[in-house]
Short mmCIF file of C-alpha atoms and ligand atoms in Angstrom, two decimals:
data_model
loop_
_atom_site.label_atom_id
_atom_site.label_comp_id
_atom_site.label_asym_id
_atom_site.label_seq_id
_atom_site.Cartn_x
_atom_site.Cartn_y
_atom_site.Cartn_z
CA ILE D 1303 83.14 -34.44 68.06
CA PRO D 1304 86.96 -34.55 68.14
CA ALA D 1305 87.40 -34.81 64.37
CA LEU D 1306 85.72 -31.47 63.77
CA LYS D 1307 88.41 -29.64 65.67
CA GLY D 1308 91.38 -27.88 64.11
CA ILE D 1309 91.74 -27.96 60.35
CA TYR D 1310 88.98 -30.57 60.10
CA ARG D 1311 86.38 -27.99 60.98
CA TYR D 1312 86.53 -27.61 57.19
CA HIS D 1313 86.23 -31.35 56.62
CA GLU D 1314 84.11 -30.90 53.47
CA PHE D 1315 87.06 -29.10 51.86
CA ILE D 1316 89.89 -31.15 53.33
CA GLY D 1317 89.65 -34.82 52.44
CA SER D 1318 85.98 -35.44 53.15
CA CYS D 1319 86.57 -39.05 52.03
CA ILE D 1320 88.53 -39.68 55.24
CA PRO D 1321 86.21 -40.96 57.96
CA LEU D 1322 86.25 -39.03 61.21
CA ASP D 1323 87.78 -41.89 63.20
CA SER D 1324 90.92 -41.95 61.03
CA ILE D 1325 91.60 -38.27 61.62
CA ILE D 1326 94.51 -37.16 63.79
CA TYR D 1327 94.24 -34.02 65.87
CA LEU D 1328 97.22 -32.69 67.84
CA GLY D 1329 95.94 -29.15 68.33
CA GLU D 1330 96.78 -27.69 64.92
CA GLY D 1331 94.97 -24.83 63.23
CA HIS D 1332 92.77 -21.96 64.40
CA THR D 1333 95.85 -19.94 65.18
CA PRO D 1334 95.47 -16.38 66.48
CA VAL D 1335 95.14 -13.40 64.18
CA VAL D 1336 96.80 -10.49 65.96
CA GLU D 1337 96.36 -6.90 64.85
CA ALA D 1338 99.48 -4.72 64.69
CA ASN D 1339 99.49 -1.87 67.19
CA GLN D 1340 99.20 1.74 66.02
CA ARG D 1341 102.95 2.35 66.31
CA LEU D 1342 103.83 -0.55 64.02
CA LYS D 1343 101.04 0.22 61.55
CA GLU D 1344 102.40 3.76 61.23
CA LYS D 1345 105.95 2.51 60.71
CA VAL D 1346 104.83 0.22 57.89
CA GLY D 1347 102.19 2.55 56.41
CA LEU D 1348 99.06 0.39 56.49
CA SER D 1349 96.92 -1.80 58.72
CA PHE D 1350 97.97 -5.38 59.07
CA PHE D 1351 97.58 -8.52 61.13
CA TYR D 1352 99.91 -11.41 61.82
CA LYS D 1353 98.36 -14.86 61.75
CA ASN D 1354 100.55 -16.75 64.20
CA ASP D 1355 101.08 -20.16 62.69
CA GLY D 1356 104.01 -20.57 65.07
CA GLN D 1357 101.34 -21.44 67.63
CA ASN D 1358 100.74 -24.82 66.04
CA PRO D 1359 101.90 -27.94 67.96
CA SER D 1360 105.38 -28.19 66.41
CA ALA D 1361 105.53 -24.39 66.17
CA SER D 1362 105.03 -24.00 62.41
CA PHE D 1363 102.34 -24.03 59.72
CA LYS D 1364 103.56 -27.43 58.52
CA ASP D 1365 101.31 -29.06 61.13
CA ARG D 1366 98.26 -28.15 59.05
CA GLY D 1367 99.59 -30.24 56.18
CA MET D 1368 100.95 -32.99 58.38
CA ALA D 1369 97.58 -33.49 60.13
CA SER D 1370 96.06 -34.07 56.73
CA ALA D 1371 98.90 -36.23 55.33
CA LEU D 1372 99.09 -38.44 58.42
CA SER D 1373 95.30 -38.76 58.61
CA SER D 1374 95.34 -40.06 55.02
CA ILE D 1375 98.03 -42.60 55.96
CA LYS D 1376 96.12 -43.63 59.10
CA TYR D 1377 93.05 -44.21 56.92
CA LEU D 1378 95.02 -46.55 54.64
CA ILE D 1379 96.41 -48.37 57.68
CA ASP D 1380 92.90 -48.65 59.19
CA GLN D 1381 91.69 -50.13 55.90
CA LYS D 1382 94.58 -52.63 56.12
CA LEU D 1383 95.82 -51.42 52.75
CA ILE D 1384 99.31 -50.62 54.08
CA SER D 1385 101.34 -51.50 57.17
CA ASN D 1386 104.76 -50.84 58.71
CA VAL D 1387 104.94 -47.43 57.10
CA ILE D 1388 108.22 -45.55 56.86
CA ALA D 1389 107.56 -41.87 56.23
CA ILE D 1390 110.42 -39.73 54.96
CA CYS D 1391 111.01 -36.10 54.16
CA ALA D 1392 113.70 -33.59 53.36
CA SER D 1393 113.45 -30.45 55.41
CA THR D 1394 114.77 -26.99 56.16
CA GLY D 1395 113.81 -27.81 59.75
CA ASP D 1396 110.08 -27.36 60.17
CA THR D 1397 108.73 -30.14 57.95
CA SER D 1398 110.91 -32.65 59.82
CA ALA D 1399 109.76 -31.37 63.23
CA SER D 1400 106.15 -31.71 62.18
CA ALA D 1401 106.49 -35.06 60.37
CA ALA D 1402 108.32 -36.57 63.33
CA LEU D 1403 105.73 -35.28 65.80
CA TYR D 1404 102.70 -36.63 63.94
CA ALA D 1405 104.41 -39.93 63.07
CA SER D 1406 105.42 -40.45 66.71
CA TYR D 1407 101.77 -40.06 67.72
CA LEU D 1408 100.91 -42.97 65.45
CA GLY D 1409 103.88 -45.13 66.49
CA PRO D 1410 104.43 -48.06 66.12
CA LEU D 1411 102.17 -48.06 63.04
CA ILE D 1412 104.46 -45.57 61.35
CA LYS D 1413 108.13 -44.61 61.72
CA SER D 1414 109.69 -41.45 60.40
CA ALA D 1415 113.08 -40.64 58.92
CA VAL D 1416 114.09 -37.09 58.11
CA LEU D 1417 116.91 -35.60 56.03
CA LEU D 1418 118.33 -32.24 57.06
CA PRO D 1419 121.06 -30.14 55.45
CA HIS D 1420 123.99 -30.30 57.89
CA LYS D 1421 124.35 -27.08 59.92
CA LYS D 1422 121.56 -25.40 57.91
CA VAL D 1423 118.82 -25.80 60.50
CA THR D 1424 118.75 -24.17 63.93
CA SER D 1425 119.56 -26.24 67.02
CA GLN D 1426 115.95 -25.84 68.20
CA GLN D 1427 114.70 -27.29 64.89
CA LEU D 1428 117.19 -30.17 65.08
CA SER D 1429 116.10 -30.99 68.62
CA GLN D 1430 112.47 -31.44 67.55
CA PRO D 1431 112.64 -34.63 65.39
CA LEU D 1432 115.25 -36.02 67.77
CA GLY D 1433 112.88 -35.48 70.67
CA SER D 1434 110.05 -37.17 68.77
CA GLY D 1435 112.22 -40.23 68.19
CA ALA D 1436 112.61 -39.93 64.40
CA LYS D 1437 115.68 -41.24 62.60
CA VAL D 1438 117.54 -38.06 61.70
CA PHE D 1439 120.09 -37.92 58.85
CA GLU D 1440 122.24 -34.84 58.40
CA ILE D 1441 123.39 -34.41 54.80
CA PRO D 1442 126.14 -32.12 53.46
CA GLY D 1443 124.87 -29.37 51.14
CA VAL D 1444 121.58 -27.48 51.13
CA PHE D 1445 117.90 -28.43 51.24
CA ASP D 1446 117.73 -28.90 47.46
CA ASP D 1447 120.36 -31.68 47.75
CA CYS D 1448 118.38 -33.44 50.51
CA MET D 1449 115.26 -33.22 48.36
CA LYS D 1450 116.95 -35.03 45.46
CA ILE D 1451 117.96 -37.89 47.80
CA VAL D 1452 114.45 -38.18 49.20
CA GLU D 1453 112.98 -38.21 45.67
CA ASN D 1454 115.47 -40.90 44.70
CA LEU D 1455 114.55 -43.00 47.75
CA SER D 1456 110.83 -42.64 47.21
CA SER D 1457 111.11 -43.68 43.56
CA GLN D 1458 112.83 -46.93 44.54
CA TYR D 1459 111.56 -47.96 47.95
CA PRO D 1460 108.12 -48.34 49.55
CA VAL D 1461 108.27 -45.16 51.65
CA VAL D 1462 105.72 -42.41 52.12
CA LEU D 1463 106.98 -38.98 51.08
CA LEU D 1464 105.86 -36.24 53.45
CA ASN D 1465 107.16 -33.26 51.50
CA SER D 1466 104.72 -30.91 49.80
CA LYS D 1467 104.89 -33.06 46.64
CA ASN D 1468 102.41 -35.15 48.60
CA ALA D 1469 99.01 -33.67 47.66
CA TRP D 1470 97.60 -34.45 51.13
CA ARG D 1471 100.18 -32.10 52.67
CA ILE D 1472 99.06 -29.19 50.50
CA LEU D 1473 95.41 -29.99 51.14
CA GLY D 1474 95.76 -29.48 54.91
CA GLN D 1475 97.57 -26.19 54.42
CA GLU D 1476 94.54 -24.80 52.58
CA SER D 1477 92.92 -24.49 56.02
CA TYR D 1478 95.03 -21.35 56.55
CA SER D 1479 92.90 -19.54 53.96
CA TYR D 1480 89.62 -20.90 55.33
CA GLU D 1481 90.47 -19.59 58.78
CA ILE D 1482 91.38 -16.15 57.45
CA ALA D 1483 88.11 -15.98 55.50
CA GLN D 1484 86.18 -16.90 58.64
CA ASP D 1485 88.20 -14.53 60.88
CA PHE D 1486 87.43 -11.61 58.57
CA ASP D 1487 83.76 -12.45 58.33
CA TRP D 1488 84.10 -13.78 54.77
CA LYS D 1489 85.01 -10.29 53.50
CA MET D 1490 88.09 -10.71 51.36
CA LYS D 1491 87.80 -7.57 49.25
CA ASP D 1492 90.68 -5.12 49.87
CA LYS D 1493 92.68 -7.76 51.75
CA ALA D 1494 96.21 -8.82 50.89
CA ILE D 1495 97.67 -12.11 52.08
CA VAL D 1496 101.45 -12.09 52.49
CA VAL D 1497 103.40 -15.37 52.58
CA PRO D 1498 107.09 -16.25 52.45
CA ILE D 1499 108.08 -18.63 49.63
CA GLY D 1500 110.52 -21.53 49.85
CA ASN D 1501 109.34 -24.65 48.01
CA ALA D 1502 106.22 -22.68 46.96
CA GLY D 1503 103.98 -25.36 48.47
CA ASN D 1504 102.39 -23.04 50.98
CA ILE D 1505 101.56 -20.18 48.63
CA SER D 1506 99.99 -22.75 46.27
CA ALA D 1507 97.88 -24.15 49.11
CA VAL D 1508 96.83 -20.67 50.25
CA MET D 1509 95.70 -19.72 46.74
CA ASN D 1510 93.89 -23.03 46.26
CA GLY D 1511 92.04 -22.51 49.53
CA PHE D 1512 90.74 -19.11 48.51
CA ILE D 1513 89.78 -20.37 45.04
CA LYS D 1514 87.76 -23.23 46.58
CA PHE D 1515 85.91 -20.88 48.96
CA TYR D 1516 85.27 -18.45 46.09
CA GLU D 1517 83.95 -21.15 43.79
CA ALA D 1518 81.72 -22.47 46.55
CA GLY D 1519 80.29 -18.96 47.02
CA ILE D 1520 81.57 -18.66 50.60
CA ILE D 1521 83.59 -15.53 49.81
CA ASP D 1522 82.67 -13.05 47.10
CA ALA D 1523 86.14 -11.75 46.26
CA LEU D 1524 89.66 -13.13 46.07
CA PRO D 1525 92.25 -11.32 48.20
CA LYS D 1526 95.57 -10.25 46.72
CA ILE D 1527 98.38 -12.73 47.27
CA ILE D 1528 101.90 -11.43 47.82
CA GLY D 1529 104.70 -14.00 47.81
CA VAL D 1530 107.99 -12.84 49.33
CA GLN D 1531 111.50 -14.11 48.70
CA SER D 1532 114.90 -13.06 50.01
CA GLU D 1533 117.37 -11.85 47.40
CA HIS D 1534 119.54 -14.76 48.63
CA ALA D 1535 116.98 -17.40 47.55
CA ASP D 1536 114.63 -15.94 44.95
CA PRO D 1537 113.96 -18.34 42.04
CA VAL D 1538 110.20 -17.69 42.00
CA TYR D 1539 110.66 -13.91 42.05
CA GLN D 1540 113.23 -14.18 39.23
CA TYR D 1541 110.83 -16.27 37.15
CA TYR D 1542 108.08 -13.67 37.38
CA LEU D 1543 110.41 -10.75 36.58
CA GLU D 1544 109.68 -11.43 32.92
CA PRO D 1545 106.30 -9.73 32.27
CA ASP D 1546 105.59 -11.75 29.11
CA GLU D 1547 104.19 -15.07 30.25
CA THR D 1548 105.24 -16.85 27.07
CA LYS D 1549 108.87 -15.83 27.54
CA ARG D 1550 109.18 -16.89 31.19
CA LYS D 1551 111.71 -19.62 31.83
CA PHE D 1552 112.35 -21.24 35.18
CA VAL D 1553 115.99 -21.35 36.24
CA PRO D 1554 116.93 -22.75 39.68
CA VAL D 1555 119.24 -20.46 41.66
CA ASN D 1556 122.21 -21.16 43.88
CA THR D 1557 121.12 -19.95 47.28
CA LYS D 1558 123.25 -17.75 49.53
CA PRO D 1559 123.01 -17.83 53.35
CA SER D 1560 119.68 -16.46 54.52
CA VAL D 1561 118.24 -15.71 57.95
CA ALA D 1562 114.91 -16.81 56.45
CA GLN D 1563 116.65 -20.18 56.44
CA ALA D 1564 113.47 -22.26 56.36
CA ALA D 1565 112.66 -20.70 52.97
CA MET D 1566 116.23 -20.91 51.62
CA ILE D 1567 115.40 -23.04 48.59
CA GLY D 1568 116.85 -22.59 45.09
CA ASN D 1569 114.85 -25.20 43.17
CA PRO D 1570 111.26 -25.20 44.54
CA VAL D 1571 109.49 -28.53 44.31
CA SER D 1572 106.13 -26.82 43.74
CA MET D 1573 107.27 -24.50 40.94
CA PRO D 1574 104.95 -26.07 38.31
CA ARG D 1575 102.11 -25.91 40.82
CA VAL D 1576 102.62 -22.25 41.70
CA ILE D 1577 102.79 -21.30 38.00
CA GLN D 1578 99.55 -23.09 37.21
CA ILE D 1579 97.62 -21.90 40.29
CA SER D 1580 98.80 -18.25 40.04
CA LYS D 1581 97.53 -18.15 36.46
CA LYS D 1582 94.19 -19.63 37.45
CA TYR D 1583 93.92 -17.27 40.44
CA ASN D 1584 94.49 -14.17 38.29
CA GLU D 1585 92.01 -15.42 35.70
CA ILE D 1586 89.28 -16.02 38.29
CA ALA D 1587 89.96 -12.68 39.98
CA GLY D 1588 89.62 -10.94 36.61
CA SER D 1589 92.84 -8.93 37.05
CA ARG D 1590 96.33 -9.44 38.40
CA HIS D 1591 95.98 -10.55 42.01
CA VAL D 1592 99.19 -12.56 42.59
CA PHE D 1593 102.45 -10.68 43.11
CA PHE D 1594 106.01 -11.59 44.00
CA VAL D 1595 108.42 -9.30 45.79
CA GLN D 1596 112.07 -9.60 46.70
CA VAL D 1597 113.56 -8.30 49.95
CA THR D 1598 117.05 -7.86 51.39
CA GLU D 1599 118.39 -9.94 54.25
CA GLN D 1600 118.88 -6.72 56.21
CA SER D 1601 115.19 -5.82 55.90
CA ILE D 1602 114.11 -9.33 56.99
CA MET D 1603 116.06 -9.11 60.24
CA ASP D 1604 115.20 -5.48 60.96
CA TRP D 1605 111.47 -5.95 60.36
CA GLN D 1606 111.38 -9.15 62.41
CA LEU D 1607 112.92 -7.33 65.35
CA GLN D 1608 110.61 -4.34 64.88
CA ALA D 1609 107.58 -6.65 64.89
CA ASN D 1610 108.71 -8.48 67.99
CA HIS D 1611 109.46 -5.20 69.79
CA ASN D 1612 105.77 -4.51 69.26
CA GLY D 1613 104.22 -7.60 70.78
CA HIS D 1614 104.57 -10.21 68.03
CA ILE D 1615 106.32 -13.57 67.99
CA ALA D 1616 107.33 -13.58 64.34
CA CYS D 1617 110.09 -15.86 63.07
CA THR D 1618 112.56 -14.68 60.46
CA GLN D 1619 110.14 -15.81 57.72
CA GLY D 1620 107.49 -13.68 59.45
CA GLY D 1621 110.02 -10.82 59.30
CA GLU D 1622 110.39 -11.59 55.61
CA CYS D 1623 106.62 -11.10 55.20
CA LEU D 1624 106.71 -7.71 56.90
CA ALA D 1625 109.70 -6.65 54.81
CA GLY D 1626 107.70 -7.85 51.79
CA LEU D 1627 104.65 -5.83 52.81
CA ALA D 1628 106.75 -2.66 53.17
CA LYS D 1629 108.21 -3.35 49.72
CA ALA D 1630 104.78 -4.05 48.22
CA LEU D 1631 103.53 -0.70 49.54
CA LEU D 1632 106.54 1.05 48.05
CA LYS D 1633 105.88 -0.61 44.70
CA LYS D 1634 102.16 0.29 44.92
CA ILE D 1635 101.15 -3.39 44.84
CA VAL D 1636 99.07 -2.57 47.93
CA THR D 1637 97.59 0.77 48.97
CA PRO D 1638 97.38 2.22 52.50
CA GLN D 1639 93.60 1.60 52.35
CA GLU D 1640 94.01 -2.18 52.15
CA ILE D 1641 94.45 -4.59 55.05
CA ALA D 1642 97.22 -7.18 54.99
CA ILE D 1643 97.37 -10.53 56.75
CA LEU D 1644 100.91 -11.80 57.21
CA ASN D 1645 101.95 -15.37 57.84
CA ALA D 1646 104.19 -15.73 60.88
CA THR D 1647 104.94 -19.24 59.62
CA ALA D 1648 106.90 -20.44 62.65
CA HIS D 1649 107.54 -19.39 66.23
CA ALA D 1650 110.26 -16.78 66.86
CA ILE D 1651 111.97 -19.11 69.35
CA LYS D 1652 112.88 -21.59 66.60
CA PHE D 1653 115.03 -18.93 64.95
CA SER D 1654 116.36 -17.09 68.02
CA GLU D 1655 119.94 -18.00 66.99
CA PHE D 1656 119.76 -15.29 64.31
CA GLN D 1657 118.53 -12.75 66.85
CA ASP D 1658 121.42 -13.69 69.16
CA LEU D 1659 123.96 -13.22 66.36
CA TYR D 1660 122.40 -9.87 65.42
CA PHE D 1661 122.46 -8.62 69.00
CA LYS D 1662 126.13 -9.62 69.30
CA TYR D 1663 127.16 -8.01 66.00
CA SER D 1664 128.22 -11.46 64.81
CA ILE D 1665 126.06 -12.35 61.83
CA PRO D 1666 128.57 -13.82 59.31
CA GLU D 1667 129.45 -11.47 56.44
CA ASP D 1668 127.88 -13.52 53.67
CA TYR D 1669 124.40 -12.80 55.07
CA GLU D 1670 125.01 -9.11 54.26
CA ILE D 1671 123.39 -7.86 57.44
CA SER D 1672 124.74 -5.26 59.83
CA SER D 1673 123.27 -4.85 63.28
CA ASN D 1674 121.34 -1.64 63.94
CA PRO D 1675 122.28 -0.51 67.50
CA ASP D 1676 118.72 0.79 68.04
CA LEU D 1677 117.36 -2.76 67.69
CA ILE D 1678 119.95 -4.49 69.86
CA ASN D 1679 119.02 -5.76 73.30
CA LEU D 1680 121.45 -7.54 75.60
CA PRO D 1681 121.16 -8.64 79.23
CA SER D 1682 123.09 -6.74 81.94
CA LEU D 1683 124.86 -8.85 84.54
CA LEU D 1684 124.64 -7.06 87.87
CA LEU D 1685 127.28 -7.89 90.48
CA PRO D 1686 127.42 -6.40 93.99
CA ASP D 1687 130.22 -3.90 94.72
CA ASP D 1688 131.52 -6.17 97.46
CA GLN D 1689 132.63 -9.50 95.89
CA ASN D 1690 132.04 -11.23 99.25
CA LEU D 1691 128.32 -10.58 98.86
CA ILE D 1692 127.77 -12.85 95.85
CA PRO D 1693 125.24 -15.56 96.71
CA SER D 1694 125.65 -19.02 95.24
CA GLN D 1695 123.77 -22.29 95.37
CA GLN D 1696 126.57 -23.92 97.32
CA LYS D 1697 127.17 -21.08 99.81
CA ARG D 1698 124.13 -19.08 100.90
CA LEU D 1699 124.77 -15.66 102.47
CA ASN D 1700 123.86 -15.03 106.10
CA GLU D 1701 120.76 -12.90 106.64
CA LYS D 1702 122.65 -9.61 107.17
CA ASP D 1703 124.89 -10.02 104.11
CA PHE D 1704 121.93 -11.11 102.04
CA GLN D 1705 120.04 -7.90 102.98
CA ARG D 1706 123.12 -5.85 101.93
CA PHE D 1707 123.24 -7.76 98.63
CA VAL D 1708 119.54 -7.11 97.98
CA LYS D 1709 119.91 -3.39 98.71
CA ASN D 1710 123.04 -2.96 96.63
CA ILE D 1711 121.56 -4.67 93.55
CA SER D 1712 118.16 -2.93 93.98
CA ASP D 1713 119.94 0.45 94.06
CA LYS D 1714 121.75 -0.36 90.84
CA ILE D 1715 118.51 -1.39 89.07
CA ALA D 1716 116.66 1.69 90.36
CA GLU D 1717 119.48 3.92 89.09
CA THR D 1718 119.49 2.29 85.63
CA LEU D 1719 115.70 2.53 85.35
CA ARG D 1720 115.78 6.05 86.83
CA LEU D 1721 113.22 5.09 89.45
CA GLU D 1722 112.15 7.64 92.05
CA LYS D 1723 111.26 6.35 95.53
CA SER D 1724 107.49 6.41 96.08
C1 PLP E 729 108.88 -21.41 58.75
C2 PLP E 729 108.76 -21.57 57.28
N1 PLP E 729 108.34 -20.52 56.56
C3 PLP E 729 108.21 -20.62 55.22
C4 PLP E 729 108.49 -21.79 54.55
C5 PLP E 729 108.29 -21.83 53.06
O1 PLP E 729 107.14 -22.57 52.73
P1 PLP E 729 107.06 -23.32 51.34
O2 PLP E 729 108.28 -24.20 51.29
O3 PLP E 729 105.82 -24.10 51.36
O4 PLP E 729 107.10 -22.27 50.29
C6 PLP E 729 108.94 -22.92 55.27
C7 PLP E 729 109.25 -24.22 54.68
O5 PLP E 729 109.72 -24.45 53.64
C8 PLP E 729 109.07 -22.80 56.68
O6 PLP E 729 109.47 -23.83 57.42
#
């Protein structure tokens, strides 16, 4: 039954009112949970897993929410309640990629338009909505400015908002928690779930998911939740710095450049939601179970590279999670006996521009990151000693010269790799 694939394997919890034939499935959900190797576990100080949400169709976790949001729209279209839908969103790159992908699948029933902060998304992220045929608007400023425009548009025009303000978006993202519960055999005691925070939509969805499974008796404990923010975009962390709940006051922050660019948000749309759900989560758990940590830009980049040198495909936000886990251990929020599950929210390839800059010692100063030579990796261009032996597409070498070329280059590689002839 196609509709019971992906996030809709949990149909009872995710919009059970939507009939199966209105559901859209593009391969989202059931992403791999990959255990860290011994070397990386020792470096960090406890056991952990990455859940690779970069292996969703548009290479980020947003597809979970978009499958749900677009299925709800398809249902309304099928019921002939709406037609000629224009779906819009503001994005730090991944929401737009996902919205455009799912909308294009439903074309011509639905068209998408996305707003991106100019030069604040990677070229890979920009290419995604363009490739899906969405109308792409680049706006000066940061994500928070794009969001205000989208809110203004949606209050005046008949458009469908695909940001996490849309409850259907958040609903689909709850599937992340259901999958973790299932992957760990429903045993959530002594587990800690680590997520990066931008708009705070995802952490809200993750908490909601666990609460629903707990209240339904599917799991018998709530895991700890650790939300991570960069010190360059940390409004949620700042809010929770005040221990007295009655004295907390939310103040948006001016963001500074961050390699965790997809989470670089100063005025999170879901702030009221995260406040309300965190409180409920702690109350149900019976003790403090939701924590917020702040990490440096340097630690985000260094931990991302460390993870990926050990077999992972974490994006910079995934690096942020690992930096957050190391910080949480230091602050005794988690103990070495617990097991953490980290959200690699997007695929590393989407953010490879930051890796390139790091490897070339060229990350701009305002990121406050310096490249650690031990983590740098650059390609070596090997040329033959004799310039006449360089093959090209236009001019192939004769057989004898080609053999000399092969030997000369092989010798150089063998010397660099210190290979001994067998
Ligand atoms: C890759 C990635 N990680 C993390 C986030 C932060 O998620 P949220 O905005 O739901 O807090 C986003 C999007 O904002 C994202 O695209």
